[in-house]
């Protein structure tokens, strides 16, 4: 066992005879601390020792008063008196060893003093025995043996003392018996001294074991007392105690302060009543107070029991530990324990738990809580053989609002969306926010036919109503995808994935729709992944090709430009419609490298056309947000040696909604190069006269849907075309009518005032060589 902090050897005690006597240092512990235990109480037996020696001297004087010269007896008596006085003086000097360590010098001085005292007594055997009779000799030995035995008893704590007595006096006795031929007594004397010495050593070990144990207990008691004092002085912790009737007793000041009172005021009051506060009279006790009362009633120990208490009208949280106490007869006395106020920790942990399960912006359950709710719904459906459902909601056009007006507007709109979603929920549904502009609903019981679809339509209607945020009137929509459990999946992950696939299908159909999961959506998703993988390698595999559709002058019908249109003939999928792969390219941002390639190819082919023929290239919003896009345009023109005025960049209105400032700045840089900019699909998106006023567009393109509507005599379409043409003329811009398919439509848009026409009537998209041939052929016809 290692040395403990008392400086003493550990228990069980393992000391050799030399270590007990003091000749060697102990293997563990301190020599001075150890032997201080042996010698600190020797002074208490000084009077007994003096009386014993006085009695022995008197007996010896009586034995030899007639046979030994008085001068010798007087000298011996003086020597005994001086030696005893020296020993008493030495032991008195060590009376304070309970407060300090013993020094080796003290040990040596005491050993010399004891040796002198033992020698004076042993000297009587050598000096007086030869002068007296054999009987007087035996009587003298009896007196000396009594002194040896007495020292063994009174000085057993310090075995060195008893050993010196036995050794010196024993040797003197043996020698005195041997010279007289009393061998039996010589042997008996030797055995007596050996027994005394051995017994003294054993007694010393027992004494040291007891003292070391006492010292350890005393020091532990002191440590406990210190800890209790520190505990009481701690501002957050206290000791509490109740009697057998569960009434407070011996209330510490700290405990009384925690109760909002003083020790005298709380003494004798019921603990549970004090903790319950105003709720005691109402009988509406918190569950934790009930549990505490039950533990006290059943006399059960408890540890770290968190209890909701009311102190001064305020709710607090305490952590209590308590143990029942009993008297010596085993009778129940009450409870004693410790407590602390953990309100701050509790509130902090509650806040952390809330943040882990709720969305801070909307206050709705977050993804983790929705996942747990869906798991519970699946178990409920399995237990009662019913169906549950999971709806995923994505906000249509929210990103445009967020990017154009800022995140603070977007956040306020999300808060309003969450309120609207909660307004259409019942107890059977739980709505939450997955993140960004995605929400979800868990339906616990969706067995009723049409239940899911009706709720989805209610959600779409609620979300699609106008919003007023900071004086802005805003419009967004919602797309909803749903999956049923366990039909569409028997675990949370599968249900959520399938609902996401259904949501993607709803978005793909234009938004504002609800789509239920169908097994075919899996194959569509797999096909999309394969298509994306092929599209990433399309440029490298030379599968992409740029076709060109002619744009003609409305009056002369001569070709004035070509619009570059991308075609993809995949080695794995065959011909892929642009309506299919262009959105995929935009979603995956592959549109940036593909768009750059189209720009370079269009410029390269246009360089071989007549100088008055322009080329129009569609540019996506992703490309415009690229910081180096103007440099990309410059490089494409330079590589093809194409004048900048022959390149027209076409953009849609949507590019201004994500990051309008960056888009305008990029277009202004492009126009500064000498390129023209056309606004495509005008009127189909988020039309705003603001960017028409700030940006000098060369052309406004009227979408084919209006042309087709006007051909069918739609008043709305005719009015829109009239308005666009009038506005373009006032802004000195040209107008291009898209989607013209026959002569009648061409005549109509010409009469409406459009300056350019594009459509199948004048030519379908064609390879670059055919485009050049078309220009040459039309010019030859015109010349003829």
XYZ file of C-alpha atoms in Angstrom, residues 67-325:
259
model
C 26.860 -6.940 53.699
C 27.793 -4.135 51.307
C 29.722 -1.049 52.451
C 27.421 1.931 52.886
C 29.605 4.143 50.688
C 29.072 1.727 47.757
C 25.343 1.575 48.403
C 25.192 5.370 48.532
C 27.095 5.723 45.263
C 24.809 3.197 43.580
C 21.692 4.916 44.895
C 22.969 8.251 43.562
C 23.716 6.703 40.146
C 20.191 5.248 39.936
C 18.667 8.573 40.972
C 20.669 10.536 38.391
C 19.920 8.076 35.580
C 16.179 8.048 36.322
C 16.165 11.842 36.463
C 17.924 11.984 33.078
C 15.365 9.636 31.500
C 12.433 11.619 32.892
C 13.971 14.845 31.598
C 14.445 13.314 28.144
C 10.870 12.047 28.000
C 9.441 15.349 29.208
C 11.242 17.105 26.355
C 9.380 14.835 23.934
C 5.914 15.552 25.359
C 5.016 17.700 22.289
C 5.711 14.992 19.702
C 2.001 14.836 18.927
C 2.519 18.152 17.149
C 5.816 17.502 15.403
C 8.195 14.829 14.151
C 10.807 13.129 16.311
C 14.461 13.761 15.515
C 17.161 11.140 15.461
C 19.101 13.148 18.035
C 16.212 12.824 20.483
C 16.063 9.124 19.736
C 19.790 8.689 20.435
C 19.699 10.842 23.601
C 16.820 8.841 25.047
C 18.492 5.525 24.158
C 21.683 6.621 25.990
C 19.650 7.742 29.029
C 17.783 4.430 29.205
C 21.041 2.523 28.763
C 22.521 4.406 31.701
C 19.472 3.691 33.857
C 19.502 -0.016 32.927
C 23.266 -0.179 33.544
C 22.889 1.297 37.016
C 20.342 -1.376 37.877
C 22.366 -4.163 36.234
C 25.477 -2.978 38.069
C 23.898 -4.089 41.341
C 23.973 -7.724 40.130
C 27.678 -7.529 39.349
C 28.717 -5.501 42.406
C 26.406 -6.681 45.228
C 25.662 -10.353 44.393
C 29.219 -11.614 45.097
C 29.105 -9.959 48.544
C 25.867 -11.537 49.656
C 24.300 -14.954 49.951
C 22.725 -17.028 47.246
C 19.262 -16.171 48.559
C 20.102 -12.453 48.444
C 21.378 -12.969 44.880
C 18.063 -14.524 43.779
C 16.134 -11.779 45.571
C 18.203 -9.100 43.830
C 17.533 -10.701 40.448
C 13.844 -10.766 41.255
C 13.908 -7.001 41.876
C 15.848 -6.334 38.642
C 13.512 -8.671 36.692
C 10.550 -6.705 38.054
C 12.132 -3.492 36.756
C 12.704 -5.161 33.353
C 9.106 -6.382 33.233
C 7.852 -2.969 34.373
C 9.788 -1.218 31.610
C 8.358 -3.686 29.101
C 4.862 -2.763 30.263
C 5.257 1.000 30.590
C 7.588 1.462 27.624
C 6.141 -1.108 25.195
C 5.235 1.720 22.816
C 8.967 2.358 22.411
C 10.424 -1.163 22.154
C 13.985 0.162 21.989
C 13.642 1.172 25.647
C 12.430 -2.264 26.778
C 15.039 -3.980 24.638
C 17.855 -1.970 26.233
C 16.526 -2.817 29.705
C 16.237 -6.522 28.913
C 19.570 -6.665 27.138
C 21.721 -4.842 29.705
C 20.088 -6.263 32.816
C 19.798 -9.738 31.253
C 23.494 -9.877 30.415
C 24.394 -8.746 33.954
C 22.156 -11.426 35.477
C 23.498 -14.186 33.248
C 27.081 -13.231 34.039
C 26.393 -13.126 37.777
C 24.773 -16.599 37.720
C 27.480 -18.115 35.511
C 30.399 -17.077 37.791
C 28.530 -18.696 40.677
C 27.817 -21.850 38.636
C 24.029 -21.377 38.688
C 23.586 -22.414 35.094
C 19.882 -23.105 35.363
C 19.189 -19.540 36.522
C 21.510 -18.186 33.833
C 19.493 -19.964 31.134
C 16.217 -18.928 32.786
C 17.385 -15.322 32.812
C 18.283 -15.486 29.119
C 14.891 -16.974 28.215
C 13.141 -14.325 30.317
C 14.918 -11.522 28.481
C 14.192 -13.062 25.060
C 10.483 -13.434 25.885
C 10.293 -9.878 27.172
C 12.025 -8.530 24.055
C 9.844 -10.523 21.657
C 6.661 -9.576 23.442
C 7.676 -5.943 23.443
C 8.207 -5.964 19.667
C 4.789 -7.533 19.054
C 3.150 -5.097 21.435
C 4.879 -2.235 19.615
C 3.498 -3.397 16.250
C -0.028 -3.666 17.667
C 0.316 -0.209 19.214
C 1.545 1.322 15.952
C -1.252 -0.319 13.943
C -3.858 1.111 16.301
C -2.302 4.585 16.311
C -1.933 4.709 12.508
C -5.579 3.702 12.112
C -6.627 6.377 14.618
C -4.540 8.980 12.817
C -6.163 8.072 9.494
C -9.666 8.307 10.941
C -8.877 11.621 12.617
C -7.511 13.086 9.423
C -10.494 11.844 7.442
C -12.817 13.411 9.994
C -10.942 16.654 9.592
C -11.212 16.467 5.798
C -14.942 15.746 6.035
C -15.386 18.700 8.368
C -13.510 20.960 5.970
C -15.591 19.737 3.052
C -18.813 20.296 4.953
C -17.743 23.812 5.856
C -16.830 24.540 2.249
C -20.118 22.982 1.121
C -22.088 25.190 3.492
C -20.223 28.266 2.306
C -20.935 27.533 -1.343
C -23.581 29.883 -2.725
C -25.388 27.202 -4.732
C -25.437 24.252 -2.312
C -26.796 23.532 1.124
C -27.531 20.824 3.687
C -31.125 20.008 4.636
C -32.695 17.877 7.326
C -36.237 16.809 8.297
C -37.573 14.899 11.267
C -39.714 11.751 11.276
C -42.782 13.882 10.452
C -41.002 15.331 7.415
C -40.720 18.739 9.028
C -37.624 20.890 8.601
C -35.205 20.843 11.497
C -31.768 22.336 12.141
C -32.114 24.396 8.956
C -28.753 25.748 7.843
C -28.607 29.458 6.926
C -27.903 28.563 3.331
C -30.923 26.254 3.102
C -33.174 28.868 4.709
C -31.894 31.489 2.258
C -32.676 29.164 -0.644
C -36.234 28.908 0.729
C -36.424 32.697 0.748
C -36.560 32.968 4.526
C -34.420 32.580 7.659
C -33.611 29.551 9.808
C -36.094 30.356 12.595
C -38.986 30.942 10.199
C -38.629 27.640 8.342
C -37.942 25.518 11.431
C -40.739 22.992 12.010
C -42.500 23.554 8.681
C -43.291 20.719 6.278
C -40.625 20.471 3.589
C -43.014 19.528 0.779
C -45.359 22.394 1.655
C -42.492 24.880 1.573
C -41.354 23.601 -1.833
C -44.866 23.582 -3.352
C -45.492 27.257 -2.541
C -48.894 28.556 -3.642
C -49.691 25.258 -5.366
C -49.949 23.520 -1.983
C -53.326 25.118 -1.234
C -54.631 24.328 -4.729
C -53.479 20.709 -4.521
C -51.944 21.083 -7.982
C -48.458 19.851 -7.191
C -45.809 19.236 -9.888
C -45.063 15.586 -10.572
C -41.525 15.997 -9.228
C -42.838 17.264 -5.853
C -45.175 14.253 -5.694
C -42.213 11.979 -6.320
C -40.215 13.650 -3.533
C -43.133 13.284 -1.125
C -43.449 9.600 -2.016
C -39.741 8.977 -1.451
C -39.903 10.668 1.951
C -43.033 8.740 2.870
C -41.528 5.388 1.846
C -38.247 6.305 3.587
C -36.247 5.599 0.443
C -32.860 7.082 -0.327
C -32.700 9.224 -3.433
C -29.940 10.925 -5.366
C -29.924 13.889 -7.783
C -33.719 14.124 -7.846
C -34.724 17.182 -9.874
C -37.704 18.927 -8.261
C -39.729 21.882 -9.529
C -40.233 24.264 -6.601
C -41.862 27.638 -6.095
C -39.870 30.203 -4.130
C -41.304 33.659 -3.680
C -43.794 33.055 -6.487
C -41.023 32.136 -8.952
C -40.480 28.721 -10.451
C -37.109 27.206 -9.642
C -35.487 23.836 -10.131
C -33.671 22.076 -7.282
C -31.559 18.956 -7.324
C -31.933 17.038 -4.048
C -30.268 13.979 -2.554
C -31.311 12.462 0.742
C -30.845 9.462 3.030
C -33.063 8.286 5.912
C -31.433 8.442 9.385
